[in-house]
Amino acid sequence: MNLGTLPWRRAVVLGLGASGFSSAQYLIERQVDLRVLDTRDNPPFREILENAYPDVPVHCGIYDDAHLNGVDVVVVSPGVSLSDSFLKKARSRKIEILGDIELFARACPAPVIAITGSNGKTTVTTIVSEMLKAKGLDVRVGGNIGRPALDLIDDQIPDVFVLELSSFQLETTSSLRPRSAAILNLSADHMDRYDDFGSYANAKKRILNNAETAVINVDDSNLAQLNISVGVQKISFSLSCPVSDQDYGIQSDGLHEWIMRGSQQIVRTDLLSMNGRHNILNALAAIGLVESSGYSVSDRMIKALTEFRGLPHRCEQVLSKDGITWINDSKGTNPGAAIAALRGMGRPVVLISGGQSKGADFSQFADAVQRYTRQVLLVGEDRLWIAEAIGNRVPVTLADDLNHAIRLASRWAQPGDAVLFSPACASFDMFKNFEHRGDVFRQLVQELIT
């Protein structure tokens, strides 16, 4: 592999998770003198790094700015806030600060399709990659899912990279030039890290700065009037009729509802295997990204789209019994995700929510609860606060735990209802992560209901 050279002699990698290890490995292989720092006593990749590169110093626990002496660049992991005091000291010394996506962007040898948004990122990233693979292309997928972006670069140059990117990753990225980039939606998330919603939204919008084409959800009020940089083509998608011949939407022919590009029918919405109206938006975004990147959509690619059944923990049907459908949406880690799930159910809902709220605003969530649910069961650390936000809009019950909530939901749900587990919160108060939380829900439903 032609590793190339980098303009720095000495670097610090701050944070030793998956992306931190990937960044460290990338720098070491290019002969950069490196030290690695992490506030945790035993970060996930410490042992792996020390075994693979025993000469690289790793400092865990409290550290000070002496580690910046002689350093040219700090590569910061997404989990580390840019307001960190160590990074403030690095800035005061005029030391460059960037992340692994910026390293990737500076070395990227092939076109990039980039996706961000508060919700739906992984689903759209996966659909895009499956459609392109169905076309026979060599596709590398990663970023905020799967493999870190730097691990995707090797001697074999692919046809295209498809990257899911978080706001944290975009904060430190300035050189990425996607062929097409999408912001799927914007709703309050990570308010425990950002000063306000505007700061969070601005981080997301960085994905469009150098894009050739911006693919934008104009149904989202936070995106509808988005100002796009000069030279960036804008394409919209919506659950309404397409705005112009280059935009995407849906329209009925009197018999079927179709996904459209302008006046051209692409695929019937009833042929999609994914549940929920929000997944029609995801399909629209995926098609828009693929076509705006220069790949015409073939029958084989449409087949890949229609056969895609969605990902685990995202409006995943767990069970249908006695006319009641049980849905696992554990990936709904913020109010916006839960609102989208509620809108997509198309039937009365008994909702199970709760967890760690991350400082989010639940006012719009409360309005959606009033519109779409008959009963709400709340679990987790912030259930009292969420209950206060809902007020007396619908009956609310505080459950002891997920087991208790499922038992109560089974009593109150009626034939034709959906019991939707969409927490609108982070999982770390009671579970390892959202996957663990969803697995527990799935297992409990199978045990208690069947």
Coordinates of C-alpha atoms in Angstrom, one line a residue:
M1 CA 0.0 0.0 0.0
N2 CA 1.3 3.5 -0.9
L3 CA 1.0 5.2 2.5
G4 CA 2.1 8.6 1.4
T5 CA 3.4 11.2 3.7
L6 CA 1.7 13.6 6.2
P7 CA 2.8 17.2 7.0
W8 CA 3.2 16.6 10.7
R9 CA 6.1 15.2 12.8
R10 CA 4.3 14.8 16.1
A11 CA 0.7 14.2 16.9
V12 CA -1.7 13.5 19.8
V13 CA -4.7 11.3 19.3
L14 CA -7.3 12.3 21.9
G15 CA -9.7 9.4 22.7
L16 CA -9.1 5.7 22.3
G17 CA -12.4 4.3 21.0
A18 CA -12.8 2.8 17.5
S19 CA -12.1 6.0 15.6
G20 CA -9.2 6.9 17.9
F21 CA -7.5 3.6 17.3
S22 CA -8.1 3.9 13.6
S23 CA -6.6 7.4 13.6
A24 CA -3.6 6.2 15.7
Q25 CA -2.9 3.3 13.3
Y26 CA -3.2 5.6 10.3
L27 CA -0.7 8.0 11.7
I28 CA 1.8 5.4 13.0
E29 CA 1.9 3.7 9.6
R30 CA 2.8 7.0 8.1
Q31 CA 5.7 7.5 10.4
V32 CA 4.2 10.3 12.6
D33 CA 5.6 10.4 16.1
L34 CA 2.5 9.7 18.2
R35 CA 1.1 9.8 21.7
V36 CA -2.4 8.7 22.7
L37 CA -4.5 10.2 25.5
D38 CA -7.8 9.2 27.1
T39 CA -9.5 10.3 30.3
R40 CA -10.7 6.8 30.9
D41 CA -8.5 4.4 32.9
N42 CA -9.1 1.5 30.5
P43 CA -10.5 2.7 27.2
P44 CA -11.8 0.0 24.8
F45 CA -8.8 -0.2 22.4
R46 CA -6.0 0.3 24.9
E47 CA -4.8 -3.3 25.1
I48 CA -5.1 -3.7 21.3
L49 CA -3.0 -0.6 20.7
E50 CA -0.4 -1.4 23.2
N51 CA 0.0 -5.0 21.9
A52 CA 0.2 -3.8 18.3
Y53 CA 2.4 -0.8 18.9
P54 CA 4.3 -1.2 22.2
D55 CA 6.5 1.8 21.5
V56 CA 3.6 4.3 21.3
P57 CA 3.0 6.0 24.6
V58 CA -0.6 5.7 25.9
H59 CA -1.6 7.9 28.8
C60 CA -4.9 7.2 30.5
G61 CA -6.6 9.2 33.2
I62 CA -5.9 12.9 34.0
Y63 CA -3.5 14.6 31.6
D64 CA -2.2 18.2 31.2
D65 CA -1.0 20.5 28.4
A66 CA 2.6 19.2 28.8
H67 CA 1.5 16.5 26.3
L68 CA 1.1 19.3 23.7
N69 CA 4.8 20.2 23.8
G70 CA 6.3 19.7 20.3
V71 CA 3.0 18.6 18.9
D72 CA 1.9 19.7 15.4
V73 CA -1.7 18.3 15.3
V74 CA -4.3 16.9 17.7
V75 CA -6.6 14.2 16.2
V76 CA -9.7 14.3 18.3
S77 CA -12.2 11.5 18.6
P78 CA -15.9 12.3 18.0
G79 CA -16.8 11.6 21.7
V80 CA -14.5 14.4 22.9
S81 CA -16.2 17.9 23.0
L82 CA -14.3 20.7 21.3
S83 CA -14.8 22.7 24.5
D84 CA -12.5 20.3 26.3
S85 CA -9.8 22.3 28.2
F86 CA -7.0 20.4 26.6
L87 CA -8.2 21.4 23.1
K88 CA -8.6 25.0 24.2
K89 CA -5.0 25.0 25.2
A90 CA -4.1 23.4 21.8
R91 CA -5.9 26.2 20.0
S92 CA -4.1 28.8 22.1
R93 CA -0.8 27.3 20.8
K94 CA -2.1 27.4 17.2
I95 CA -1.9 23.6 17.0
E96 CA -4.2 22.1 14.3
I97 CA -7.2 20.2 15.5
L98 CA -9.0 17.7 13.3
G99 CA -10.8 14.4 13.3
D100 CA -10.6 11.1 11.5
I101 CA -13.1 12.2 8.8
E102 CA -10.8 15.2 8.0
L103 CA -7.9 12.8 7.7
F104 CA -10.0 10.6 5.4
A105 CA -11.1 13.6 3.3
R106 CA -7.5 14.7 2.6
A107 CA -6.6 11.2 1.4
C108 CA -9.8 10.1 -0.2
P109 CA -9.2 8.5 -3.6
A110 CA -12.8 8.0 -4.8
P111 CA -16.2 9.7 -4.9
V112 CA -18.1 10.1 -1.6
I113 CA -21.8 10.0 -0.8
A114 CA -22.3 11.5 2.6
I115 CA -25.4 11.3 4.9
T116 CA -26.3 13.0 8.1
G117 CA -29.4 13.9 10.0
S118 CA -30.9 13.5 13.5
N119 CA -32.6 10.3 12.5
G120 CA -32.5 7.7 9.7
K121 CA -28.8 8.1 8.9
T122 CA -27.9 4.4 9.2
T123 CA -31.0 3.3 7.3
V124 CA -30.4 5.6 4.3
T125 CA -26.7 4.8 4.3
T126 CA -27.5 1.1 4.1
I127 CA -30.1 1.5 1.4
V128 CA -27.7 3.6 -0.7
S129 CA -25.0 1.0 -0.3
E130 CA -27.3 -1.9 -1.2
M131 CA -28.6 -0.1 -4.3
L132 CA -25.0 0.6 -5.5
K133 CA -23.9 -2.9 -4.8
A134 CA -26.8 -4.2 -6.8
K135 CA -25.4 -2.2 -9.7
G136 CA -22.2 -4.2 -9.3
L137 CA -20.1 -1.4 -7.9
D138 CA -17.3 -1.7 -5.3
V139 CA -18.8 0.2 -2.4
R140 CA -17.1 1.0 0.9
V141 CA -19.4 1.9 3.8
G142 CA -18.5 3.4 7.2
G143 CA -17.9 6.5 9.2
N144 CA -20.4 6.6 12.0
I145 CA -21.4 3.0 11.4
G146 CA -19.4 -0.1 10.9
R147 CA -15.8 0.6 10.0
P148 CA -14.1 3.9 10.8
A149 CA -13.6 5.9 7.6
L150 CA -9.8 5.6 7.6
D151 CA -10.0 1.8 7.6
L152 CA -11.8 2.0 4.3
I153 CA -8.7 3.3 2.5
D154 CA -6.4 0.6 1.0
D155 CA -4.6 -0.2 -2.2
Q156 CA -7.8 -1.2 -4.0
I157 CA -9.6 2.0 -4.8
P158 CA -13.4 1.5 -4.7
D159 CA -16.0 2.9 -7.0
V160 CA -17.6 4.9 -4.2
F161 CA -17.5 5.5 -0.5
V162 CA -20.8 5.9 1.4
L163 CA -20.4 7.6 4.7
E164 CA -22.7 8.1 7.6
L165 CA -21.5 11.2 9.5
S166 CA -22.5 12.5 12.9
S167 CA -22.5 16.1 14.1
F168 CA -19.5 15.3 16.3
Q169 CA -17.6 14.1 13.2
L170 CA -18.6 17.1 11.1
E171 CA -17.4 19.6 13.7
T172 CA -13.8 18.8 12.8
T173 CA -14.2 18.3 9.1
S174 CA -13.6 21.0 6.5
S175 CA -12.1 19.3 3.4
L176 CA -14.7 16.6 2.6
R177 CA -16.1 17.1 -1.0
P178 CA -19.0 14.7 -1.4
R179 CA -20.4 14.1 -4.8
S180 CA -23.8 14.2 -3.1
A181 CA -24.7 14.9 0.6
A182 CA -27.9 14.7 2.5
I183 CA -29.3 16.2 5.6
L184 CA -32.3 13.9 6.3
N185 CA -33.9 15.9 9.1
L186 CA -33.0 18.1 12.1
S187 CA -34.4 17.8 15.6
A188 CA -32.9 18.5 19.0
D189 CA -30.4 15.9 20.0
H190 CA -27.2 15.9 22.0
M191 CA -28.3 19.0 23.9
D192 CA -26.0 17.8 26.7
R193 CA -23.1 18.7 24.4
Y194 CA -24.3 21.7 22.4
D195 CA -25.1 25.1 23.8
D196 CA -28.3 25.3 21.8
F197 CA -30.1 23.8 18.8
G198 CA -28.5 26.3 16.4
S199 CA -25.0 25.0 17.3
Y200 CA -26.1 21.5 16.7
A201 CA -27.8 22.3 13.4
N202 CA -24.7 24.3 12.2
A203 CA -22.5 21.2 12.8
K204 CA -24.8 19.1 10.7
K205 CA -24.9 21.7 7.9
R206 CA -21.2 21.5 7.5
I207 CA -21.7 18.4 5.4
L208 CA -23.0 20.6 2.6
N209 CA -20.1 23.1 2.5
N210 CA -18.1 21.5 -0.3
A211 CA -20.7 19.1 -1.8
E212 CA -21.5 19.0 -5.5
T213 CA -25.2 18.3 -4.7
A214 CA -27.2 18.8 -1.5
V215 CA -30.2 16.5 -1.0
I216 CA -32.6 18.1 1.4
N217 CA -35.8 17.1 3.2
V218 CA -38.1 20.1 2.6
D219 CA -40.8 18.6 4.8
D220 CA -38.6 19.4 7.7
S221 CA -39.2 23.0 8.9
N222 CA -35.6 23.3 10.1
L223 CA -34.4 22.5 6.5
A224 CA -37.1 23.9 4.2
Q225 CA -35.4 27.4 4.0
L226 CA -31.9 26.2 4.3
N227 CA -29.3 28.4 2.5
I228 CA -27.0 26.4 0.3
S229 CA -23.5 27.6 -0.6
V230 CA -23.0 29.1 -4.0
G231 CA -22.1 26.3 -6.5
V232 CA -23.9 23.6 -4.6
Q233 CA -26.9 22.2 -6.5
K234 CA -30.0 21.6 -4.4
I235 CA -32.3 18.7 -4.8
S236 CA -35.3 18.3 -2.5
F237 CA -37.4 15.3 -1.4
S238 CA -40.8 15.4 0.3
L239 CA -43.9 13.3 1.0
S240 CA -45.7 15.9 -1.3
C241 CA -45.5 16.2 -5.1
P242 CA -42.1 17.0 -6.4
V243 CA -41.3 20.7 -6.7
S244 CA -39.6 20.4 -10.1
D245 CA -38.3 17.8 -12.5
Q246 CA -35.1 17.3 -10.6
D247 CA -36.9 16.9 -7.2
Y248 CA -38.4 13.9 -5.5
G249 CA -41.8 13.3 -3.9
I250 CA -44.8 11.1 -3.9
Q251 CA -48.0 11.2 -6.0
S252 CA -51.0 9.0 -6.6
D253 CA -52.2 7.9 -10.0
G254 CA -55.6 7.1 -8.6
L255 CA -54.8 3.5 -7.9
H256 CA -51.3 3.5 -6.4
E257 CA -49.0 5.9 -4.7
W258 CA -45.6 6.3 -6.4
I259 CA -42.2 7.6 -5.6
M260 CA -41.6 10.2 -8.3
R261 CA -38.7 12.3 -9.7
G262 CA -40.5 15.2 -11.2
S263 CA -43.3 13.6 -13.4
Q264 CA -41.4 10.3 -13.7
Q265 CA -42.7 7.3 -11.7
I266 CA -39.9 5.3 -10.0
V267 CA -41.5 2.7 -7.7
R268 CA -44.8 2.2 -5.9
T269 CA -44.6 2.9 -2.2
D270 CA -46.7 -0.2 -1.4
L271 CA -43.8 -2.4 -2.8
L272 CA -41.4 -1.2 -0.1
S273 CA -40.8 -3.8 2.6
M274 CA -40.0 -1.1 5.3
N275 CA -42.7 -0.1 7.8
G276 CA -43.8 3.5 8.3
R277 CA -44.2 6.7 6.3
H278 CA -40.8 8.0 7.5
N279 CA -39.2 5.1 5.6
I280 CA -40.8 6.4 2.4
L281 CA -38.8 9.6 3.1
N282 CA -35.7 7.4 3.6
A283 CA -36.3 5.7 0.3
L284 CA -36.7 9.1 -1.4
A285 CA -33.5 10.3 0.1
A286 CA -31.6 7.2 -1.0
I287 CA -32.8 7.4 -4.6
G288 CA -32.0 11.1 -4.7
L289 CA -28.5 10.5 -3.4
V290 CA -27.8 7.7 -5.9
E291 CA -29.1 9.5 -8.9
S292 CA -27.5 12.9 -8.1
S293 CA -24.2 11.0 -7.8
G294 CA -24.4 10.0 -11.4
Y295 CA -25.8 6.5 -11.1
S296 CA -29.0 5.8 -13.0
V297 CA -31.4 3.7 -11.1
S298 CA -31.9 0.2 -12.7
D299 CA -34.5 -2.5 -12.1
R300 CA -31.9 -4.4 -10.1
M301 CA -31.3 -1.4 -7.8
I302 CA -35.1 -0.9 -7.3
K303 CA -35.3 -4.6 -6.3
A304 CA -32.6 -4.0 -3.7
L305 CA -34.6 -1.0 -2.4
T306 CA -38.0 -2.8 -2.3
E307 CA -36.5 -5.9 -0.6
F308 CA -34.7 -4.0 2.1
R309 CA -36.7 -4.7 5.3
G310 CA -35.1 -2.1 7.5
L311 CA -32.5 -2.5 10.3
P312 CA -32.9 -4.0 13.8
H313 CA -34.3 -1.7 16.4
R314 CA -35.8 0.8 13.9
C315 CA -39.5 0.3 13.8
E316 CA -38.9 -3.4 13.8
Q317 CA -42.0 -5.6 14.0
V318 CA -41.4 -8.0 16.9
L319 CA -44.8 -9.7 17.1
S320 CA -48.3 -9.5 15.9
K321 CA -50.9 -11.3 18.1
D322 CA -54.6 -10.9 18.8
G323 CA -54.7 -7.9 16.4
I324 CA -51.9 -6.0 18.3
T325 CA -48.6 -5.3 16.7
W326 CA -45.5 -4.9 18.9
I327 CA -42.8 -2.6 17.4
N328 CA -39.2 -2.2 18.6
D329 CA -37.8 1.2 17.8
S330 CA -35.1 1.3 20.4
K331 CA -32.9 3.3 18.1
G332 CA -35.3 6.2 18.7
T333 CA -32.9 7.9 21.0
N334 CA -34.3 11.4 20.8
P335 CA -37.8 13.0 20.6
G336 CA -37.6 13.6 16.8
A337 CA -37.1 9.9 16.2
A338 CA -40.0 9.0 18.4
I339 CA -42.2 11.6 16.7
A340 CA -41.3 10.1 13.2
A341 CA -42.1 6.6 14.5
L342 CA -45.5 7.7 15.9
R343 CA -46.4 9.5 12.6
G344 CA -45.5 6.4 10.6
M345 CA -47.7 3.9 12.6
G346 CA -51.0 4.6 10.9
R347 CA -52.9 3.2 13.8
P348 CA -53.6 4.0 17.5
V349 CA -50.5 3.6 19.6
V350 CA -49.7 2.5 23.2
L351 CA -46.3 4.1 23.6
I352 CA -43.4 3.0 25.8
S353 CA -40.8 5.7 26.2
G354 CA -38.1 7.0 28.6
G355 CA -34.5 6.8 29.5
Q356 CA -31.8 9.6 29.6
S357 CA -33.2 12.7 27.9
K358 CA -29.8 14.4 27.1
G359 CA -31.4 17.7 27.9
A360 CA -33.8 17.5 24.9
D361 CA -37.0 19.6 24.5
F362 CA -40.0 17.3 24.7
S363 CA -42.7 19.9 23.8
Q364 CA -43.2 18.7 20.2
F365 CA -43.0 15.1 21.4
A366 CA -45.9 15.9 23.8
D367 CA -47.9 17.2 20.9
A368 CA -47.3 14.1 18.9
V369 CA -48.2 11.9 21.9
Q370 CA -51.5 13.7 22.1
R371 CA -52.2 13.2 18.5
Y372 CA -51.2 9.6 18.0
T373 CA -51.4 7.7 21.3
R374 CA -54.1 6.4 23.6
Q375 CA -51.7 5.6 26.5
V376 CA -48.1 6.3 27.4
L377 CA -45.9 4.2 29.7
L378 CA -42.7 5.8 30.9
V379 CA -39.5 4.1 32.2
G380 CA -36.0 5.2 33.0
E381 CA -34.1 8.0 34.7
D382 CA -36.0 11.0 33.2
R383 CA -39.5 9.5 33.2
L384 CA -40.8 12.1 35.7
W385 CA -39.5 15.0 33.6
I386 CA -41.1 13.6 30.4
A387 CA -44.3 13.0 32.2
E388 CA -44.4 16.7 33.2
A389 CA -43.8 17.6 29.5
I390 CA -46.8 15.5 28.4
G391 CA -49.0 16.8 31.2
N392 CA -52.6 15.7 31.0
R393 CA -52.7 15.3 27.2
V394 CA -53.1 11.5 27.5
P395 CA -53.0 9.0 30.3
V396 CA -49.4 8.5 31.5
T397 CA -48.2 5.7 33.7
L398 CA -44.8 5.5 35.3
A399 CA -43.6 1.9 35.1
D400 CA -40.9 0.4 37.3
D401 CA -39.0 -1.1 34.4
L402 CA -39.4 -2.4 30.8
N403 CA -40.9 -5.7 32.0
H404 CA -43.5 -3.8 34.0
A405 CA -44.3 -1.5 31.1
I406 CA -44.8 -4.4 28.6
R407 CA -47.1 -6.1 31.1
L408 CA -49.2 -3.0 31.4
A409 CA -49.2 -2.3 27.7
S410 CA -50.5 -5.9 27.0
R411 CA -53.5 -5.1 29.3
W412 CA -54.4 -1.8 27.7
A413 CA -53.7 -2.3 24.0
Q414 CA -56.7 -3.1 21.9
P415 CA -57.0 -5.0 18.6
G416 CA -55.8 -2.8 15.8
D417 CA -53.3 -1.0 18.1
A418 CA -49.5 -0.9 17.9
V419 CA -47.5 -1.1 21.1
L420 CA -44.5 1.1 20.1
F421 CA -41.3 1.0 22.1
S422 CA -39.7 4.3 21.0
P423 CA -37.8 5.7 24.0
A424 CA -37.0 9.2 22.7
C425 CA -34.0 9.0 25.0
A426 CA -30.5 7.5 25.4
S427 CA -30.3 4.0 26.9
F428 CA -27.3 4.3 29.3
D429 CA -29.4 4.6 32.5
M430 CA -30.5 0.9 32.3
F431 CA -28.7 -0.7 29.3
K432 CA -25.3 -0.9 27.6
N433 CA -26.6 0.7 24.4
F434 CA -29.7 1.0 22.2
E435 CA -29.0 -2.5 20.8
H436 CA -29.0 -4.1 24.2
R437 CA -32.2 -2.2 25.1
G438 CA -33.9 -3.3 21.9
D439 CA -32.8 -6.9 22.4
V440 CA -34.2 -6.9 26.0
F441 CA -37.5 -5.5 24.7
R442 CA -37.7 -8.1 21.9
Q443 CA -36.9 -10.9 24.4
L444 CA -39.5 -9.7 27.0
V445 CA -42.2 -9.4 24.4
Q446 CA -41.5 -12.9 23.1
E447 CA -41.6 -14.3 26.7
L448 CA -44.5 -12.3 28.1
I449 CA -46.9 -12.0 25.2
T450 CA -46.5 -15.4 23.4

